Coordinates of C-alpha atoms and ligand atoms in Angstrom, one line a residue:
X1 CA 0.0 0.0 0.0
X2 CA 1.5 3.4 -0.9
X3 CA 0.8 6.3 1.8
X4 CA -1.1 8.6 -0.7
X5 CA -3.7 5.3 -0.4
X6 CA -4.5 6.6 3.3
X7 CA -5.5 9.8 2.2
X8 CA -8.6 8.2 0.1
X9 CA -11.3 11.1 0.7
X10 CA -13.9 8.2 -0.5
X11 CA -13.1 5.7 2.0
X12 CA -12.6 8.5 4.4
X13 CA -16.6 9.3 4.0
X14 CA -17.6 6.2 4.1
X15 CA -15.7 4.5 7.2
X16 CA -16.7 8.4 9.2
X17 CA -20.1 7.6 8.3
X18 CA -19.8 3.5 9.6
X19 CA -18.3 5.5 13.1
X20 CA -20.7 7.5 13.6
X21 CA -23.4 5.3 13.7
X22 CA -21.5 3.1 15.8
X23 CA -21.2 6.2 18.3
X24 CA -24.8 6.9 17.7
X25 CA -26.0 3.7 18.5
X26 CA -23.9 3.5 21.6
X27 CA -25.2 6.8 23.0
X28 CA -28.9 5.4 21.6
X29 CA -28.0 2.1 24.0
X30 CA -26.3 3.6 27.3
X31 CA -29.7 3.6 28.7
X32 CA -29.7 0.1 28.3
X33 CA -26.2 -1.1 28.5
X34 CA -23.8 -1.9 31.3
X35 CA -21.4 1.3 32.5
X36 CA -18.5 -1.1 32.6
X37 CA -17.0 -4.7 30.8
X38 CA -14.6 -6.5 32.9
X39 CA -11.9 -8.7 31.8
X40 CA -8.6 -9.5 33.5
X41 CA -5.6 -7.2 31.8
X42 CA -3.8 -10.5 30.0
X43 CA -6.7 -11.7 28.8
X44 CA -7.5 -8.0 27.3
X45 CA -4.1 -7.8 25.9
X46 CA -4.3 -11.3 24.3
X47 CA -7.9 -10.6 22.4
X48 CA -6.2 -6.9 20.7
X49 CA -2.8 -9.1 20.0
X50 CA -4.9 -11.2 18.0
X51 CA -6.3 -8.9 16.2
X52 CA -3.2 -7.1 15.4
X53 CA -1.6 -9.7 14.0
X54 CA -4.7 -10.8 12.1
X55 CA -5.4 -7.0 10.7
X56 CA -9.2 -5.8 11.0
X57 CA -11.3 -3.4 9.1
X58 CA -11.8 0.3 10.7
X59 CA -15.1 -0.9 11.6
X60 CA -13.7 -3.5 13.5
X61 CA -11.1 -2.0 15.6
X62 CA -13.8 0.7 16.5
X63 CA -16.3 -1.8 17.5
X64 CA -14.4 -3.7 20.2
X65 CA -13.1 -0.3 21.3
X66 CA -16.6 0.7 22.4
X67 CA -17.3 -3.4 23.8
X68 CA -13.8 -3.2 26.4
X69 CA -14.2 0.4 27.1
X70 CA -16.0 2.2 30.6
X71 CA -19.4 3.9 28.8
X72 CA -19.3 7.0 30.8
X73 CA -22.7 7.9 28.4
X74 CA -24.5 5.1 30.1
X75 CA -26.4 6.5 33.5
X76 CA -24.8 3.9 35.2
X77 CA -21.3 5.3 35.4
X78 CA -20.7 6.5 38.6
X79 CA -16.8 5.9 38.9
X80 CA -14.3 8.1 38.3
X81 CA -14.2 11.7 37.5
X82 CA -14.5 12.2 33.5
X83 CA -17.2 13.9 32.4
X84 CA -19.6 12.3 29.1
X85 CA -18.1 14.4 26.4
X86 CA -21.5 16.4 24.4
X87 CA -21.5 14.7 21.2
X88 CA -20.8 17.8 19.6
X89 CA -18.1 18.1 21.5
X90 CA -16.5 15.6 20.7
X91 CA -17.8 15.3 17.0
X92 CA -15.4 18.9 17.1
X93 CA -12.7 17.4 17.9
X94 CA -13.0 14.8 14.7
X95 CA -12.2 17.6 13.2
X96 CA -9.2 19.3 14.9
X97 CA -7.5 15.9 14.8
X98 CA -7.8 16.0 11.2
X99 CA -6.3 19.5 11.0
X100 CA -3.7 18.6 13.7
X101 CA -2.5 22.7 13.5
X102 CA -0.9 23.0 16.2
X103 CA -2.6 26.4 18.2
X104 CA 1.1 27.3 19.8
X105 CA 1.8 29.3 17.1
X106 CA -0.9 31.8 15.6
X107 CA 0.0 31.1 12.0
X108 CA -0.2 27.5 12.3
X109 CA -4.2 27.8 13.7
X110 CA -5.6 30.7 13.6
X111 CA -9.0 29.6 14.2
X112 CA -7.6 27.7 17.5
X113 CA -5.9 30.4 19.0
X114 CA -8.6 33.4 18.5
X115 CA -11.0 30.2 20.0
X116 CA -8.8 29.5 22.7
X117 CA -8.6 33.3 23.8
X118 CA -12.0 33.7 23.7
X119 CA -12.8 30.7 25.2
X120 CA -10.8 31.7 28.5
X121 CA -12.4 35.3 28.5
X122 CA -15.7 33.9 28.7
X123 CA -15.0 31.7 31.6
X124 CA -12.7 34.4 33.4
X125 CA -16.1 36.1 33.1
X126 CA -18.2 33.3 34.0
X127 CA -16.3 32.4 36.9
X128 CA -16.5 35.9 38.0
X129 CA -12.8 36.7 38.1
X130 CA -11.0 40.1 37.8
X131 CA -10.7 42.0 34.6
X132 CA -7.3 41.7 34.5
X133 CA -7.6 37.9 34.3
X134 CA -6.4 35.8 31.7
X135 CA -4.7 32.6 30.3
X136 CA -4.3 29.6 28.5
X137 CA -5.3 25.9 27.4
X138 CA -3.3 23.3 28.6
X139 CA -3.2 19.6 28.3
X140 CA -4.4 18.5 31.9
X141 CA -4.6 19.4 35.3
X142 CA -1.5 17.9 36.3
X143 CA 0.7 19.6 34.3
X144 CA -1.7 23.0 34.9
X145 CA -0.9 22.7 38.3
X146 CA 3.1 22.3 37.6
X147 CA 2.9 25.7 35.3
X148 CA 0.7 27.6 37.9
X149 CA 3.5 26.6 40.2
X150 CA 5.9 27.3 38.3
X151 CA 4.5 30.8 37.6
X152 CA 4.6 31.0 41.9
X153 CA 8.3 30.2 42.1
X154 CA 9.0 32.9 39.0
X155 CA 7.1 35.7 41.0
X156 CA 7.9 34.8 44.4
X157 CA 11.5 33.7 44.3
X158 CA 13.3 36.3 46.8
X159 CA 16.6 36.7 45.4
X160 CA 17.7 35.9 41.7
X161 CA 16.1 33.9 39.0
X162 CA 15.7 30.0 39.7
X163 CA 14.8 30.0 35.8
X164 CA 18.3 31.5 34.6
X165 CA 20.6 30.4 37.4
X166 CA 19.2 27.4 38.8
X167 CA 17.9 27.1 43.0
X168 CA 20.5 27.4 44.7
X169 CA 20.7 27.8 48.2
X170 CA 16.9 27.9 48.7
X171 CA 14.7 25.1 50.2
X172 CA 11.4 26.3 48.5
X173 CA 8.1 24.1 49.8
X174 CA 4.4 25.1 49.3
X175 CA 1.5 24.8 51.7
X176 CA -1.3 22.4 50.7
X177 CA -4.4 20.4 52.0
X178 CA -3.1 17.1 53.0
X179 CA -6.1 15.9 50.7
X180 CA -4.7 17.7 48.3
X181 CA -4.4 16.1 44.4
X182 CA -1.4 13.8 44.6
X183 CA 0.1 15.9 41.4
X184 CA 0.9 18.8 43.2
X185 CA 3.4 17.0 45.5
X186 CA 4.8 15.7 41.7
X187 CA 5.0 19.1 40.7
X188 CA 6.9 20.2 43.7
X189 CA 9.3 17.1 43.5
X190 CA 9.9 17.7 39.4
X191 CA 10.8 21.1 40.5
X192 CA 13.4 19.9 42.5
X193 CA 12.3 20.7 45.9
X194 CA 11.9 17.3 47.1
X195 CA 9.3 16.2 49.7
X196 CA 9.9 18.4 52.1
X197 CA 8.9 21.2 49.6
X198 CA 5.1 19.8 50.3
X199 CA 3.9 21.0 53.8
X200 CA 0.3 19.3 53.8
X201 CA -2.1 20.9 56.3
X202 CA -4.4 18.7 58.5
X203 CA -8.1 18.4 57.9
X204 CA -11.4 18.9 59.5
X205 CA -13.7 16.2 59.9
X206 CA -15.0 17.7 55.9
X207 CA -11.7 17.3 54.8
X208 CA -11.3 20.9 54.7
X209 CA -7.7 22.9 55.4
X210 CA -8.1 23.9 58.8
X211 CA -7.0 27.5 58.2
X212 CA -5.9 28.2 61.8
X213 CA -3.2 25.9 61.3
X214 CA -1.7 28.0 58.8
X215 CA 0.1 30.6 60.6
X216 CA 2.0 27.7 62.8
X217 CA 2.8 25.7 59.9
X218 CA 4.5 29.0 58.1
X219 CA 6.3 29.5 61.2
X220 CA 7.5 25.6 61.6
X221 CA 8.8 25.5 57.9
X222 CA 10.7 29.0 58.5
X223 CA 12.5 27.4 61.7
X224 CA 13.5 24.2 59.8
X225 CA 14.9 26.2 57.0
X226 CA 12.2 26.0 54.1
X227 CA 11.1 29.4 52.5
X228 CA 7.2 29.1 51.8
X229 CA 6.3 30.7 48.3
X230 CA 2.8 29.7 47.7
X231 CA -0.4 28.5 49.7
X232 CA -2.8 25.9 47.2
X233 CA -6.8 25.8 48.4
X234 CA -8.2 22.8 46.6
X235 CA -11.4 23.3 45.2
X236 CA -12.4 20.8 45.8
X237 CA -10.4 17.7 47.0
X238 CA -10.3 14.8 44.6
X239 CA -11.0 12.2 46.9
X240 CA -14.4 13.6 48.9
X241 CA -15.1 16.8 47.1
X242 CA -14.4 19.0 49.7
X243 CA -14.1 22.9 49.2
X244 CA -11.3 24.6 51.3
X245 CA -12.2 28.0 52.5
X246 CA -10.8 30.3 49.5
X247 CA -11.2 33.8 51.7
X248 CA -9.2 32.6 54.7
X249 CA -6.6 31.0 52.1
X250 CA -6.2 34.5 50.3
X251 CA -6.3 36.2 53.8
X252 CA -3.4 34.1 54.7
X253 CA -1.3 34.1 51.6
X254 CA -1.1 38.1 51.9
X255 CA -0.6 38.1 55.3
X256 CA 2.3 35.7 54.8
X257 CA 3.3 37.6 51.5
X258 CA 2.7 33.8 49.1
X259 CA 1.7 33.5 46.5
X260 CA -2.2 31.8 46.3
X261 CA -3.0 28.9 44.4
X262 CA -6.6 27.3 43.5
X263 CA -6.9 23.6 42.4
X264 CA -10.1 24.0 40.9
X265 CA -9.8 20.9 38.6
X266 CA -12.8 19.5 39.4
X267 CA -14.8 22.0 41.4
X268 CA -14.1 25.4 40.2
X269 CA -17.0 25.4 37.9
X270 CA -19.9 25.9 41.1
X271 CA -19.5 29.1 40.4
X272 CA -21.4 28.7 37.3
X273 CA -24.3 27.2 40.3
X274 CA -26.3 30.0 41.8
X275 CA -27.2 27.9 44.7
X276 CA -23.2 26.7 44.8
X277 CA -21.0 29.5 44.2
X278 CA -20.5 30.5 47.9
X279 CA -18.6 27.0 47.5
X280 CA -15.7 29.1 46.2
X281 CA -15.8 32.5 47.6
X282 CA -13.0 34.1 47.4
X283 CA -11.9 32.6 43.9
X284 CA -11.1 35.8 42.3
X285 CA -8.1 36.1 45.0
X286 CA -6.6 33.6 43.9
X287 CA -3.3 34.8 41.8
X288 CA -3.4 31.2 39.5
X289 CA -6.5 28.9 39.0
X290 CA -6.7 25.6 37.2
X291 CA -10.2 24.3 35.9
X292 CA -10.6 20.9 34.2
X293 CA -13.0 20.8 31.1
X294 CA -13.0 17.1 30.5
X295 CA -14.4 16.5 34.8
X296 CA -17.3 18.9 35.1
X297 CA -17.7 20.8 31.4
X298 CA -18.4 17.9 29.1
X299 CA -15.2 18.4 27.0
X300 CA -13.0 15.6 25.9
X301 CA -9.8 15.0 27.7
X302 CA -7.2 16.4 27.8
X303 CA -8.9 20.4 28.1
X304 CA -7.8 22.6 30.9
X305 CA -7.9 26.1 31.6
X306 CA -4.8 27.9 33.7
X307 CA -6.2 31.5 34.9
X308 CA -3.6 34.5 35.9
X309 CA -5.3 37.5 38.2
X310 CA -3.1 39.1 36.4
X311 CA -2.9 38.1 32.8
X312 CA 0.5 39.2 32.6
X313 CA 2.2 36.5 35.5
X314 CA 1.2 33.6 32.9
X315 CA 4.4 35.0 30.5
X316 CA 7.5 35.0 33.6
X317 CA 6.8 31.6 33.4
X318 CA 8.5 30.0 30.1
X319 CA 11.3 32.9 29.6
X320 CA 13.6 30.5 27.0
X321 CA 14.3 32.0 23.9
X322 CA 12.9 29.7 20.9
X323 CA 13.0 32.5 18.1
X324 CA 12.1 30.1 14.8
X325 CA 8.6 29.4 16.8
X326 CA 8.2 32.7 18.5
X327 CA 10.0 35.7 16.9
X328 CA 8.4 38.8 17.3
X329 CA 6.8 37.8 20.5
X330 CA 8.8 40.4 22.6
X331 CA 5.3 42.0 23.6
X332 CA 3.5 40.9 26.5
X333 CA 0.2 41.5 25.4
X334 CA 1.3 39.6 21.8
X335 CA -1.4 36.7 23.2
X336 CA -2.0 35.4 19.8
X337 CA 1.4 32.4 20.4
X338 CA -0.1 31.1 23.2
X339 CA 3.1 28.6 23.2
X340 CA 5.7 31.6 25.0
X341 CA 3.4 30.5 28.0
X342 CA 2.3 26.6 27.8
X343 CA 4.2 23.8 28.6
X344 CA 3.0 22.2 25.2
X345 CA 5.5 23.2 21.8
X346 CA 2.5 21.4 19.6
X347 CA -0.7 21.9 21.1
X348 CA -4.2 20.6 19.4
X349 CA -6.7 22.5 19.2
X350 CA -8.5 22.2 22.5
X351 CA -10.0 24.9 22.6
X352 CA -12.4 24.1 19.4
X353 CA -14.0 22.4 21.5
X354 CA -15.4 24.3 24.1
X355 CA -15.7 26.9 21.6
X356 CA -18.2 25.1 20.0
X357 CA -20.4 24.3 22.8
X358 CA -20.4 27.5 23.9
X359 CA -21.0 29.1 20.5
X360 CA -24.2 27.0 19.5
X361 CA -25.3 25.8 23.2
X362 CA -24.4 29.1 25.1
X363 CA -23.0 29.4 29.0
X364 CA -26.4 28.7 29.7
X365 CA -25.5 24.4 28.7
X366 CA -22.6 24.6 31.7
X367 CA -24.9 25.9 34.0
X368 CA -27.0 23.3 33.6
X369 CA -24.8 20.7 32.9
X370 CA -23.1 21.7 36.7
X371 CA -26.4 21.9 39.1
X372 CA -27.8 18.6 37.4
X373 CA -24.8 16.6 38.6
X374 CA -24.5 18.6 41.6
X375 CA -28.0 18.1 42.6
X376 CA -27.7 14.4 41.9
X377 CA -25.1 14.3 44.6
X378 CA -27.5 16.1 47.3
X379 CA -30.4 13.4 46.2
X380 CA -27.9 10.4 46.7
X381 CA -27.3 11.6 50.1
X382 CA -30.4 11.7 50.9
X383 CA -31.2 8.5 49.6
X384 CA -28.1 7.1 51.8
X385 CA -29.3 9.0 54.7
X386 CA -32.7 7.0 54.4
X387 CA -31.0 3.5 54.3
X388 CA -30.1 2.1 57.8
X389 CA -28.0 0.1 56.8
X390 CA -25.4 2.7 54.8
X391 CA -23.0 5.8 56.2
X392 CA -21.7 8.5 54.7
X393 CA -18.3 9.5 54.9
X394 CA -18.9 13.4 55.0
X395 CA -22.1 15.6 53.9
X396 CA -21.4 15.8 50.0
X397 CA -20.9 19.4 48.7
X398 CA -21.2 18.7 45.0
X399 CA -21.0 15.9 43.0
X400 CA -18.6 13.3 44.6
X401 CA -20.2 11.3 47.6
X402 CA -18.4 8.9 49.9
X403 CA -20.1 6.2 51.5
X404 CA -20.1 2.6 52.7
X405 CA -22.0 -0.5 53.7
X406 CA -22.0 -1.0 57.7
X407 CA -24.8 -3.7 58.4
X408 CA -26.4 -2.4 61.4
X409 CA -27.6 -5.9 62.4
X410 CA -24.5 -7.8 61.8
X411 CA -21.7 -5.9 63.6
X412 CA -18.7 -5.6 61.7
X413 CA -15.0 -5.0 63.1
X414 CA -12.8 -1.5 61.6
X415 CA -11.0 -4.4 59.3
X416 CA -14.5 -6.4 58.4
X417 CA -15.9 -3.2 57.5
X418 CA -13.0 -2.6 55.1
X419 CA -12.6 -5.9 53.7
X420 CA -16.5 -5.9 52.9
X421 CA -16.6 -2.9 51.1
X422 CA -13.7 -3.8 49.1
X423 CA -15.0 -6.8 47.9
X424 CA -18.6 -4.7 47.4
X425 CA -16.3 -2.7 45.0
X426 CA -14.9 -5.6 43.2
X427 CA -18.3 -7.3 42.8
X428 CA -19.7 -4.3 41.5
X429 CA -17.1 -4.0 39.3
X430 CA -17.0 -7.6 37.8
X431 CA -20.3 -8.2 37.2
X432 CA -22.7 -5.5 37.7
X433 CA -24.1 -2.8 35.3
X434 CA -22.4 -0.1 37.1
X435 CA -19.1 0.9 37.9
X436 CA -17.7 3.1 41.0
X437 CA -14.4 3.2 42.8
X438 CA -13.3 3.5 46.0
X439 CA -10.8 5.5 48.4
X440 CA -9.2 5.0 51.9
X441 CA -10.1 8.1 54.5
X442 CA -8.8 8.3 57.8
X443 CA -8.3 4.5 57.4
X444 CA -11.4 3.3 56.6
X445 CA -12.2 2.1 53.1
X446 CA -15.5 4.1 51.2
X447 CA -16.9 3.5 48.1
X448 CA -17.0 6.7 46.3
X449 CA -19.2 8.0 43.5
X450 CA -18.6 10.5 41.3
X451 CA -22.1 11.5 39.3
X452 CA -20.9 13.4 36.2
X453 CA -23.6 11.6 33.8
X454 CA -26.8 14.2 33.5
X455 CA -28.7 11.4 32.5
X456 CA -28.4 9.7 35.8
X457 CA -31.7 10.3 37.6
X458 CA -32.7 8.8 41.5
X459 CA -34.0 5.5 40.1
X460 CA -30.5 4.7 39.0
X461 CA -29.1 5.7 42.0
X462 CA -31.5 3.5 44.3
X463 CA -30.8 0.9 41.6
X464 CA -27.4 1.2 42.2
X465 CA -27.7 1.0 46.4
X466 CA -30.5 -2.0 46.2
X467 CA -27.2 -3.6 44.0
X468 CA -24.8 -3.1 47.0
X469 CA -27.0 -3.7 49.7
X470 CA -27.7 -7.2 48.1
X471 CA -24.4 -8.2 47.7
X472 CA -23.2 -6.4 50.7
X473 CA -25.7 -8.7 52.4
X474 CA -24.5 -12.5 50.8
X475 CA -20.8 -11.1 52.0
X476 CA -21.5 -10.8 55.3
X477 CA -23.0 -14.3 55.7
X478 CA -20.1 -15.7 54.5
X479 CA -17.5 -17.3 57.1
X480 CA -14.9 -15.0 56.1
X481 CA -16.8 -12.1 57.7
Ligands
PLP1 C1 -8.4 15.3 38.5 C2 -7.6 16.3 39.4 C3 -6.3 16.7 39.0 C4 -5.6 16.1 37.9 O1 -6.1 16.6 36.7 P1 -5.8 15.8 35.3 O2 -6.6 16.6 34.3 O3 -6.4 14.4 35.5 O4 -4.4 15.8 35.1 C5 -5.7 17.7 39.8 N1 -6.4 18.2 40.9 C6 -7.6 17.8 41.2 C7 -8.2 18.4 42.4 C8 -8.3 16.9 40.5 O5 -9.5 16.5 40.9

C-alpha cells in the first residue's frame, strides 16, 4: 500500500459515516447497557494481539473499542471523574484531529488560537474573576498545576532567578491540604524541591484545610529552614469533594506575603451554580486557578484552563528563547502564540472544543450541565441517609459522595468493615451494570461516587444501592466475615 492510499477522501466518508453510527447507536444504547465490561488485563491484551496480527477493518477495531471500554454515556457510570463528552463536542474534535494545527503558534491555527482566547475570556467572566484575568489551554490538570506553580516560584523567588541560574541555596516548599491532588506533591518534586517542599495541612472532619493551622505551619517551615512561596486551596479535593475555604486561604497568603493557588480541577465550575457558588468565595483572590473541562464541562480530555489574576504573570513563566517558533513575541500582550506561556510546543486544538459548545449551546449548557450533577449528589445523600444500613463518609458538597456499607444488624469490626466494602467494590465492578471506585479516608475504606452523567436520575441511583445492599448482604454471611 503506498501512503497517498490513506489519504482516500472516499473511503474516508464512508468508514466516518460507519463510526458515527457506531457512536450513535452506543449513545442510543447507554440507557440500556452496562457502564462497565470487565476482563482481566492478560486476557485483554491477548484478544487486541490477536487482532493485530490478524489485521481488521476500521469498523472492526472501533467496534471492540466501544465493547472493552468504561461507557461514561451510560447513566450507570458512577466511577471516576471524566465527564460524558456532548456529542458535539466531541464530534469537534474529529475535526481538529484531522487539522492537527498546532494552536502554539498563531500562524499555524488561527481559528484555535482566536477560539482559545475567547474561550478563556468567557470563563474568566463566567467564573467571576477580575478584569485583568487571563490565560491559556493546557493539556491537563496535572501539568496545569506544575505551570501555575511554576508561575509561583518565577514571582515569588526572593533573590535571583531560579529560571536563569538554577535554586540554589533555597529550600522552597508550598502549603497544601493534605487531601490535596497527589500531582501537586509531583509538581513540587519535578521542581526539585523534594518532599519536604510539600507541607500538607491537617483536615477537618469535611476534609477541609483547617485554616488556623496555617500561621503555625509557616512558622515551623521558617524554623527548619524552608522558605514558603505559595499556599494551594483545593477546590475541591479529589477524593471527597471537599471545598477549602478560599477567603481565609487569600487572607493568609497576603498576610504571609505567598503566593495563592486554587486547584479547581474539578470543582471550580460551582461558580457557574447560583445555589453553589458560595462554594468558592474568594476565587477571584486567587493569583493562579486551574479548571478541568474534561471532569465537570463535558469536553473531551485532555482540556484545561490555567487562569492568571493578572494576565501578565502567565508569560514569567516560560522565559527560553525559541525564536524560529516565537519571533516577534517580545510583547506581553502579543497573546495570539499562546506557546511563549504553555508547557505544550504542539498543542491541538483544545479549545475548538469548548468553543463550539459555547457558541451553538451558550453558557447557559454549563450551567446546567453543573447543578444537574451537583443536585444528583445532594439526592444520593439523601437517599443514603434514608438507608439504615449505609453511612456516609462526610455531607457531599457537590458531586462526589463517599459512603459505605456498615450492616447495622450484623456488627462488623474496623478491618470487616473494610474488607467488605472492598469486595462490594470488586463485585460491583466484575459483574454488575455499574461501575464506582473507592478510596481509603482516615483508614477506613468508602466506596466513592462521582455523578458526572446528567442522564443519571434517582431510580438509578436506588438501583445502584439496592445492588450493593444485596451483595453487601450475601458477603456478610459468608464465614470469612
Ligand atoms: C483530577 C484532578 C487533578 C488532575 O487533573 P488531570 O486533568 O487528571 O491531570 C488535579 N487536581 C484535582 C483536584 C483533581 O481532581
Amino acid at each position: 500500500m503506498l501512503p497517498q492510499d490513506l489519504y482516500d477522501p472516499a473511503t474516508f466518508r464512508a468508514t466516518a459515516h460507519e463510526l458515527v453510527d457506531q457512536i450513535a447507536d452506543y449513545l442510543a444504547g447507554a440507557g440500556d447497557a452496562d457502564a462497565n465490561s470487565y476482563a482481566e488485563p492478560e486476557a485483554t491484551l491477548a484478544g487486541w494481539r490477536d487482532l493485530l496480527e490478524k489485521g481488521a477493518e476500521p469498523a472492526e477495531v472501533f467496534r471492540r473499542t466501544l465493547a472493552q471500554t468504561v461507557h461514561i454515556h451510560s447513566p450507570r457510570y458512577a466511577g471516576h471523574q471524566n465527564t460524558p463528552p456532548a456529542p458535539l463536542a466531541a464530534l469537534s474534535d474529529l475535526l481538529g484531529s484531522t487539522l492537527n494545527a498546532s494552536t502554539a503558534v498563531f500562524e499555524m491555527g488561527r481559528a484555535g488560537a482566536a477560539m482559545e482566547r475567547l474561550v478563556i475570556e468567557t470563563f474568566a467572566g463566567l467564573l467571576e474573576l477580575d478584569d485583568t484575568a487571563g490565560g491559556f489551554l493546557t493539556s491537563g490538570g496535572t501539568l496545569a498545576n506544575l505551570t501555575a506553580l511554576l508561575a509561583a516560584r518565577a514571582a515569588r523567588w526572593p533573590a535571583g532567578d531560579p529560571w536563569q541560574d538554577g535554586q540554589e541555596n533555597l529550600r522552597p516548599c508550598v502549603l497544601v491540604n493534605e487531601q490535596a491532588h497527589y500531582c501537586i506533591d509531583r509538581a513540587v518534586r519535578i521542581m526539585g524541591w523534594g518532599e519536604a517542599g510539600v507541607v500538607n495541612l491537617p483536615t477537618d472532619d469535611d476534609f477541609r484545610l483547617r485554616t488556623e493551622a496555617i500561621d503555625d505551619a509557616v512558622a515551623d517551615a521558617r524554623d527548619r529552614g524552608l522558605t514558603p512561596l505559595a499556599i494551594v486551596g483545593s477546590a475541591c479535593t479529589t477524593a471527597t469533594g471537599s471545598f477549602d475555604d478560599l477567603n481565609a486561604l487569600a487572607d493568609a497568603a497576603e498576610r504571609h506575603e505567598l503566593w495563592f493557588h486554587v486547584d479547581g480541577a474539578h470543582g471550580a465550575p460551582v461558580r457557574l451554580d447560583p445555589d453553589r457558588a458560595h462554594l468558592v468565595a474568594g476565587l477571584e483572590r486567587a493569583d493562579s486557578l486551574i479548571m478541568d473541562f474534561h471532569k465537570m464541562l463535558m469536553c473531551p480530555a485532555l482540556t484545561t484552563a490555567v487562569f492568571f489574576r493578572r494576565s501578565t504573570d502567565a508569560y514569567a513563566t516560560f522565559r527560553q528563547k525559541a525564536d524560529y517558533l516565537l519571533s516577534g513575541a517580545t510583547d506581553p500582550n502579543d497573546w495570539s502564540n499562546f506557546g511563549r506561556r504553555t508547557f505544550e510546543c504542539t498543542k491541538n486544538n483544545m479549545a475548538l472544543r469548548v468553543f463550539t459548545l459555547l457558541a451553538c449551546h451558550g453558557p447557559g449548557a454549563f450551567r446546567a450541565y453543573v447543578r444537574t450533577v451537583n443536585d444528583n449528589g445532594r439526592r444520593f445523600a439523601n437517599l443514603l441517609r434514608a438507608r439504615p444500613d449505609f453511612e456516609l463518609a462526610l455531607d457531599p458538597q457537590c458531586n462526589i459522595v463517599c459512603f459505605r456499607y456498615r450492616p447495622l444488624d450484623a456488627p462488623q469490626t474496623a478491618g470487616q468493615l473494610n474488607e467488605l466494602n472492598a469486595l462490594v467494590r470488586a463485585a460491583i465492578v466484575q459483574d454488575s451494570p455499574f461501575y464506582l471506585v473507592q478510596t481509603k479516608l482516615r483508614g477506613r475504606t468508602y466506596l466513592r461516587c462521582t455523578l458526572t452523567n446528567p442522564l443519571t436520575t434517582e431510580a438509578h441511583l436506588n438501583e445502584l444501592l439496592d445492588d450493593i445492599a444485596e451483595r453487601a448482604a450475601g458477603l456478610v454471611g459468608m464465614a470469612a466475615l
